Coordinates of C-alpha atoms in Angstrom, one line a residue:
Chain O
M1 CA 100.4 74.9 113.3
A2 CA 98.6 77.7 111.4
N3 CA 99.5 81.3 112.0
R4 CA 97.2 84.2 112.5
S5 CA 97.2 85.3 108.8
C6 CA 96.4 81.8 107.7
V7 CA 93.4 81.6 110.0
I8 CA 92.1 85.0 108.8
R9 CA 92.3 83.7 105.3
L10 CA 90.3 80.6 106.2
S11 CA 87.6 82.9 107.5
R12 CA 87.6 84.7 104.2
Y13 CA 87.4 81.4 102.2
K14 CA 84.5 80.3 104.5
N15 CA 82.6 83.6 103.9
A16 CA 83.1 83.3 100.1
L17 CA 81.8 79.7 100.3
N18 CA 78.7 80.9 102.1
R19 CA 78.0 83.3 99.3
L20 CA 78.6 80.7 96.6
K21 CA 76.3 78.3 98.5
A22 CA 73.6 80.9 98.3
L23 CA 74.1 81.0 94.6
N24 CA 73.7 77.2 94.5
F25 CA 77.3 76.5 93.5
V26 CA 78.2 72.9 94.0
R27 CA 81.9 73.0 93.1
V28 CA 84.6 75.7 93.6
F29 CA 88.2 76.0 92.4
S30 CA 91.1 77.4 94.3
D31 CA 91.2 80.3 91.7
N32 CA 87.6 81.3 92.7
L33 CA 88.5 81.3 96.4
A34 CA 91.7 83.2 95.6
D35 CA 89.8 85.9 93.8
A36 CA 87.3 86.2 96.7
A37 CA 90.0 86.4 99.3
G38 CA 92.5 88.6 97.4
V39 CA 95.3 86.0 97.4
T40 CA 96.9 83.6 94.9
A41 CA 95.4 80.2 94.1
A42 CA 98.7 78.6 95.3
Q43 CA 98.1 80.3 98.7
V44 CA 94.7 78.8 98.9
R45 CA 95.9 75.3 98.2
K46 CA 98.8 75.7 100.7
D47 CA 96.4 76.9 103.4
F48 CA 94.1 73.9 102.8
S49 CA 96.9 71.4 102.7
L50 CA 98.0 72.5 106.2
F51 CA 94.6 71.1 107.3
G52 CA 94.7 68.0 105.1
I53 CA 92.0 69.5 102.8
T54 CA 92.5 68.3 99.2
G55 CA 90.6 69.0 96.0
N56 CA 91.4 67.8 92.6
R57 CA 92.6 69.7 89.6
R58 CA 89.7 69.0 87.4
G59 CA 86.9 68.8 89.9
G60 CA 87.9 71.4 92.4
Y61 CA 86.4 71.3 95.9
K62 CA 82.8 70.4 96.8
V63 CA 81.3 73.5 98.3
D64 CA 79.3 71.7 101.0
E65 CA 82.1 69.5 102.1
L66 CA 84.7 72.3 102.1
S67 CA 82.3 74.6 104.0
D68 CA 81.8 71.9 106.7
Q69 CA 85.5 71.4 107.0
L70 CA 86.3 75.1 107.3
N71 CA 83.5 75.6 109.8
K72 CA 84.8 72.8 111.9
I73 CA 88.4 74.2 111.9
L74 CA 87.1 77.6 112.8
G75 CA 85.0 76.2 115.7
K76 CA 81.8 77.2 114.0
D77 CA 80.2 73.7 114.4
Q78 CA 79.1 74.9 117.9
L79 CA 77.7 78.2 119.2
Q80 CA 80.3 80.5 120.6
E81 CA 79.3 82.9 123.4
V82 CA 81.0 86.2 123.8
V83 CA 80.9 89.0 126.5
V84 CA 81.8 92.6 125.9
I85 CA 83.4 94.7 128.6
G86 CA 83.3 98.4 128.5
M87 CA 80.2 100.3 127.2
G88 CA 81.8 103.3 125.6
N89 CA 81.2 104.1 121.9
I90 CA 83.1 101.1 120.6
G91 CA 81.8 98.6 123.2
R92 CA 78.2 99.6 122.7
A93 CA 78.6 99.3 118.9
L94 CA 80.1 95.8 119.3
L95 CA 77.3 94.8 121.7
H96 CA 74.8 95.5 119.0
Y97 CA 76.9 94.4 116.0
G98 CA 74.5 92.6 113.7
G99 CA 75.2 89.6 111.7
L100 CA 77.2 87.6 114.2
E101 CA 74.3 85.3 115.3
K102 CA 73.9 83.8 111.8
S103 CA 77.5 82.8 111.9
G104 CA 77.2 81.0 115.3
I105 CA 78.6 83.8 117.5
K106 CA 76.3 85.1 120.3
I107 CA 77.1 88.2 122.3
V108 CA 75.5 87.3 125.7
A109 CA 76.0 90.4 127.7
G110 CA 77.8 93.7 128.1
F111 CA 79.5 94.9 131.3
D112 CA 80.4 98.3 132.7
I113 CA 81.2 100.0 136.1
D114 CA 78.8 102.9 135.4
P115 CA 75.3 102.3 136.8
A116 CA 73.9 104.8 134.2
K117 CA 74.8 102.2 131.6
F118 CA 73.3 99.2 133.2
D119 CA 70.3 97.7 131.3
R120 CA 69.3 94.3 132.7
E121 CA 66.3 94.0 130.3
G122 CA 68.4 94.9 127.2
Q123 CA 69.0 92.4 124.4
P124 CA 71.8 91.7 125.2
P125 CA 71.7 93.0 128.8
V126 CA 74.3 95.4 130.2
L127 CA 75.3 94.3 133.7
P128 CA 77.6 95.6 136.4
L129 CA 81.2 94.4 136.1
E130 CA 80.9 92.6 139.5
D131 CA 78.6 90.1 137.7
L132 CA 81.2 89.2 135.1
V133 CA 82.7 86.3 136.9
S134 CA 79.3 84.7 137.7
V135 CA 78.0 85.1 134.2
V136 CA 81.2 83.8 132.6
T137 CA 81.5 80.9 135.0
E138 CA 77.8 79.9 134.8
R139 CA 77.6 80.0 131.0
Q140 CA 81.2 78.8 130.4
V141 CA 81.9 81.8 128.1
A142 CA 85.3 81.4 126.6
L143 CA 85.6 84.7 124.6
G144 CA 85.6 88.3 125.6
V145 CA 85.8 91.6 123.8
L146 CA 87.7 94.3 125.8
A147 CA 86.7 97.9 125.1
V148 CA 87.7 99.7 128.2
P149 CA 90.0 102.8 128.5
E150 CA 93.7 102.1 128.4
Y151 CA 94.3 102.5 132.2
A152 CA 91.7 99.8 133.0
A153 CA 92.6 97.3 130.4
Q154 CA 95.3 95.2 132.1
Q155 CA 93.2 94.9 135.4
V156 CA 90.0 94.1 133.6
S157 CA 91.7 91.5 131.4
E158 CA 93.0 89.8 134.5
L159 CA 89.5 89.7 135.9
M160 CA 88.2 88.2 132.6
L161 CA 90.9 85.5 132.7
S162 CA 90.3 84.7 136.3
A163 CA 86.6 84.2 135.4
G164 CA 87.6 81.6 132.8
V165 CA 87.7 83.7 129.5
R166 CA 90.4 82.0 127.3
G167 CA 90.4 84.4 124.4
I168 CA 90.3 88.2 124.4
L169 CA 89.8 90.6 121.5
N170 CA 91.3 93.8 122.8
F171 CA 90.2 97.2 121.5
A172 CA 91.9 99.1 124.3
P173 CA 94.8 101.1 123.0
I174 CA 97.4 99.1 124.8
C175 CA 99.2 95.9 123.8
L176 CA 98.0 93.4 126.4
K177 CA 100.1 90.5 127.4
A178 CA 98.6 87.1 127.1
P179 CA 99.3 84.8 130.0
E180 CA 99.9 81.0 129.5
G181 CA 96.9 79.2 128.0
C182 CA 95.1 82.4 126.9
V183 CA 95.0 84.2 123.5
V184 CA 94.9 87.9 123.1
N185 CA 94.4 89.6 119.7
N186 CA 94.9 93.4 119.8
I187 CA 93.0 95.7 117.5
N188 CA 94.2 99.2 117.8
L189 CA 92.4 101.8 115.6
E190 CA 95.3 104.3 115.8
S191 CA 97.8 101.6 114.7
E192 CA 95.5 100.6 111.9
L193 CA 95.2 104.1 110.6
E194 CA 99.0 104.6 111.0
N195 CA 99.5 101.5 109.0
L196 CA 97.3 102.9 106.2
I197 CA 99.1 106.2 106.3
Y198 CA 102.5 104.4 106.0
F199 CA 101.4 102.4 102.9
V200 CA 99.6 105.3 101.3
N201 CA 102.8 107.4 101.6
A202 CA 104.9 104.5 100.4
A203 CA 102.7 104.2 97.3
N204 CA 103.0 107.9 96.7
N205 CA 106.7 107.9 97.0
E206 CA 107.0 105.1 94.5
K207 CA 105.5 107.3 91.8
Chain C
M1 CA 109.8 97.4 101.9
A2 CA 108.2 96.8 105.3
N3 CA 105.2 94.6 105.5
R4 CA 102.0 95.1 107.4
S5 CA 103.1 93.3 110.6
C6 CA 106.3 95.3 110.7
V7 CA 104.5 98.6 110.5
I8 CA 102.0 97.5 113.1
R9 CA 105.0 96.8 115.4
L10 CA 106.4 100.2 114.7
S11 CA 103.2 101.8 115.9
R12 CA 103.5 99.8 119.1
Y13 CA 107.1 100.8 119.6
K14 CA 106.1 104.4 119.0
N15 CA 103.2 104.2 121.6
A16 CA 105.6 102.6 124.1
L17 CA 108.1 105.4 123.5
N18 CA 105.4 108.0 124.2
R19 CA 104.7 106.4 127.5
L20 CA 108.4 106.3 128.4
K21 CA 108.7 109.9 127.4
A22 CA 106.0 110.8 129.8
L23 CA 108.1 109.1 132.5
N24 CA 111.1 111.2 131.5
F25 CA 113.1 108.3 130.1
V26 CA 116.0 109.5 128.0
R27 CA 117.3 106.2 126.8
V28 CA 115.6 102.9 125.9
F29 CA 116.9 99.5 124.9
S30 CA 115.5 97.0 122.4
D31 CA 114.6 94.8 125.3
N32 CA 112.4 97.5 126.8
L33 CA 110.6 98.0 123.5
A34 CA 110.3 94.2 123.0
D35 CA 108.6 93.8 126.3
A36 CA 106.2 96.7 125.6
A37 CA 105.3 95.3 122.1
G38 CA 105.3 91.6 123.0
V39 CA 108.1 90.6 120.6
T40 CA 111.7 89.7 120.9
A41 CA 114.5 92.2 121.2
A42 CA 116.0 90.7 118.0
Q43 CA 112.8 91.5 116.2
V44 CA 112.9 95.2 117.4
R45 CA 116.4 95.6 116.1
K46 CA 115.5 93.9 112.8
D47 CA 112.6 96.2 112.3
F48 CA 114.6 99.3 113.0
S49 CA 117.5 98.2 110.8
L50 CA 115.0 98.0 107.9
F51 CA 114.6 101.8 108.3
G52 CA 118.3 102.5 109.0
I53 CA 117.7 103.2 112.7
T54 CA 120.6 102.1 114.8
G55 CA 121.2 102.2 118.5
N56 CA 124.3 100.9 120.3
R57 CA 124.6 98.0 122.6
R58 CA 125.6 100.0 125.7
G59 CA 123.7 103.2 125.1
G60 CA 120.5 101.9 123.5
Y61 CA 118.4 104.4 121.6
K62 CA 117.7 108.0 122.5
V63 CA 114.0 108.2 123.3
D64 CA 113.5 111.7 121.6
E65 CA 115.4 110.8 118.5
L66 CA 113.9 107.4 118.1
S67 CA 110.4 108.8 118.6
D68 CA 110.9 111.5 115.9
Q69 CA 112.2 108.9 113.5
L70 CA 109.2 106.6 114.1
N71 CA 106.8 109.5 113.8
K72 CA 108.2 110.4 110.5
I73 CA 108.1 106.9 109.2
L74 CA 104.5 106.6 110.3
G75 CA 103.6 109.9 108.7
K76 CA 102.8 111.5 112.0
D77 CA 104.9 114.6 111.4
Q78 CA 101.8 116.0 109.7
L79 CA 98.1 116.1 110.6
Q80 CA 96.2 113.3 108.8
E81 CA 92.6 113.9 108.0
V82 CA 90.1 111.0 107.9
V83 CA 86.5 110.7 106.7
V84 CA 84.1 108.0 108.0
I85 CA 81.4 106.6 105.7
G86 CA 78.3 104.9 107.1
M87 CA 76.8 106.0 110.4
G88 CA 75.6 102.7 111.8
N89 CA 76.8 101.5 115.3
I90 CA 80.4 101.0 114.3
G91 CA 80.6 104.1 112.1
R92 CA 79.2 106.4 114.8
A93 CA 81.5 104.9 117.4
L94 CA 84.5 105.5 115.1
L95 CA 83.3 109.1 114.4
H96 CA 83.5 109.8 118.1
Y97 CA 86.5 107.7 118.9
G98 CA 88.6 109.7 121.3
G99 CA 92.3 109.9 121.6
L100 CA 93.1 110.1 117.9
E101 CA 93.6 113.9 117.8
K102 CA 96.5 113.8 120.2
S103 CA 98.2 111.4 117.8
G104 CA 97.8 113.7 114.8
I105 CA 94.8 112.0 113.2
K106 CA 91.7 114.1 112.8
I107 CA 88.3 112.8 111.8
V108 CA 86.8 115.6 109.7
A109 CA 83.3 114.3 108.9
G110 CA 81.0 111.4 108.8
F111 CA 78.7 110.6 105.8
D112 CA 75.5 108.6 105.3
I113 CA 72.6 108.4 102.9
D114 CA 69.9 108.5 105.6
P115 CA 68.7 112.2 106.2
A116 CA 67.8 111.2 109.8
K117 CA 71.5 110.8 110.5
F118 CA 72.7 114.1 109.1
D119 CA 74.1 116.6 111.6
R120 CA 75.8 119.5 109.9
E121 CA 76.5 121.2 113.2
G122 CA 78.0 118.1 114.8
Q123 CA 81.6 117.8 115.9
P124 CA 82.5 116.2 113.6
P125 CA 79.5 116.9 111.3
V126 CA 77.5 114.1 109.6
L127 CA 76.9 115.0 105.9
P128 CA 75.0 113.5 103.0
L129 CA 77.0 111.0 101.0
E130 CA 76.6 113.3 97.9
D131 CA 79.0 115.8 99.7
L132 CA 81.8 113.2 100.0
V133 CA 83.5 114.1 96.8
S134 CA 83.5 117.8 97.4
V135 CA 84.7 117.5 101.0
V136 CA 87.5 115.0 100.2
T137 CA 88.6 117.0 97.1
E138 CA 88.6 120.4 98.9
R139 CA 90.4 119.2 102.0
Q140 CA 92.6 116.7 100.2
V141 CA 91.6 113.9 102.6
A142 CA 93.7 110.8 101.8
L143 CA 92.1 108.4 104.3
G144 CA 88.7 107.0 104.7
V145 CA 87.0 104.5 107.1
L146 CA 84.3 102.4 105.5
A147 CA 81.6 101.2 107.8
V148 CA 78.6 100.6 105.5
P149 CA 76.6 97.3 105.0
E150 CA 78.2 94.6 102.9
Y151 CA 76.0 95.2 99.8
A152 CA 77.1 98.9 99.6
A153 CA 80.8 98.5 100.3
Q154 CA 82.2 98.0 96.8
Q155 CA 80.2 100.8 95.3
V156 CA 81.0 103.3 98.2
S157 CA 84.7 102.4 98.1
E158 CA 84.8 103.2 94.4
L159 CA 83.1 106.6 95.2
M160 CA 85.8 107.2 97.9
L161 CA 88.6 106.4 95.5
S162 CA 87.2 108.6 92.7
A163 CA 87.1 111.4 95.2
G164 CA 90.8 111.0 95.9
V165 CA 90.9 108.8 99.0
R166 CA 94.1 106.7 98.8
G167 CA 93.7 104.5 101.8
I168 CA 90.6 102.7 103.2
L169 CA 90.1 101.0 106.5
N170 CA 87.3 98.7 105.7
F171 CA 84.9 97.5 108.5
A172 CA 82.3 96.2 106.1
P173 CA 82.2 92.3 106.2
I174 CA 83.6 91.9 102.7
C175 CA 87.1 91.7 101.5
L176 CA 87.5 94.8 99.3
K177 CA 89.8 94.8 96.4
A178 CA 92.3 97.6 96.3
P179 CA 92.8 99.1 92.8
E180 CA 96.2 100.3 91.7
G181 CA 97.7 103.1 93.8
C182 CA 95.3 102.6 96.7
V183 CA 95.6 100.7 99.9
V184 CA 92.8 98.8 101.6
N185 CA 93.1 97.2 105.1
N186 CA 90.2 95.0 106.1
I187 CA 89.0 94.6 109.6
N188 CA 86.3 92.0 109.9
L189 CA 84.9 91.5 113.4
E190 CA 83.6 88.0 112.6
S191 CA 87.0 86.9 111.3
E192 CA 88.7 88.3 114.3
L193 CA 86.4 86.4 116.6
E194 CA 86.8 83.2 114.5
N195 CA 90.6 83.7 114.7
L196 CA 90.3 83.9 118.5
I197 CA 88.1 80.8 118.6
Y198 CA 90.6 78.9 116.5
F199 CA 93.6 79.7 118.7
V200 CA 91.6 79.1 122.0
N201 CA 90.6 75.7 120.7
A202 CA 94.1 74.9 119.5
A203 CA 95.5 75.9 123.0
N204 CA 92.9 73.6 124.6
N205 CA 93.7 70.7 122.4
E206 CA 97.4 71.0 123.2
K207 CA 96.7 70.3 126.9

């Protein structure tokens, strides 16, 4: 079973392949993908071997074939619909985040409890939180982005799960617990900045 | 040397400690922190031992002491200033992201090349990109958030580094290369969603 870091790398390889495709590349070598993803060529080959993807030393990988294989692994062979809960600064930014559609991800609606934020005619629309269950159930949306304040996060995540959401990308500054059969990835801006601070200081101290 | 995942966990322990402090807890056990951070107690102890932090089996850790130690490791014993480059949806949201000040992180200014976005009187102000070098140099800002379009990311990151920024949190959908002496953490929304899709599908297939 692949771990989180491995799957993040697969995304990077896939993105690099898309760029190479646009440049009419037909073949690609693990060294090329390693450069694009900032890892070693051995890591690329190891990641691929986990999924039974093999190239050959002289010919490398065929761009089209490899791209199809990675897209399939990453679930990009079908449109993925996503809802965004919480229309604060981050939630609104994510609702209108460009460039996802071309990669097969569609944000279908935003949700909030504040009537001032509702916008039924918007693209995507912003709807009352009460409508979440019906929208998710009807459209069989499996993914949700959670961008509500900390105090509301656990409760809203349970509502999302009860509606049928199976994967949550959580931007609320709290480490959500994933119940059985559900995946939660936490992105905490404060932690990310702290992480950066730590490594910047560590680099300074090495001098 | 701690790795990225370890430092992210330290942030989580630190956040959990802040909550416990607010509840007037004096002592805490590795099991408590494990629950809060979603890891095992053994992992907590292993992380702490890497930094020479020791508790004792019966008494646990002293909340105040542990909190000070973690804050120091994470560089939170001094104010950290941050600049944000690129005032698109994500950049603007990050510029106004609340809750960082209380944790010792201050966003000092946003930057863009579009005059329509400048706002010198804003809190924080939005300034022309030409001013980046002078602001960063003058205030000795070590950290920057990059939220520009993909095609501009490499060039702007080089400008940031030349100004003296030592750590970049990159939201542009490209995997930036970190030059010597500089740290780059990439957050790619598409990759995060793809990651979620992969694990949701993997969980479904296990059934």
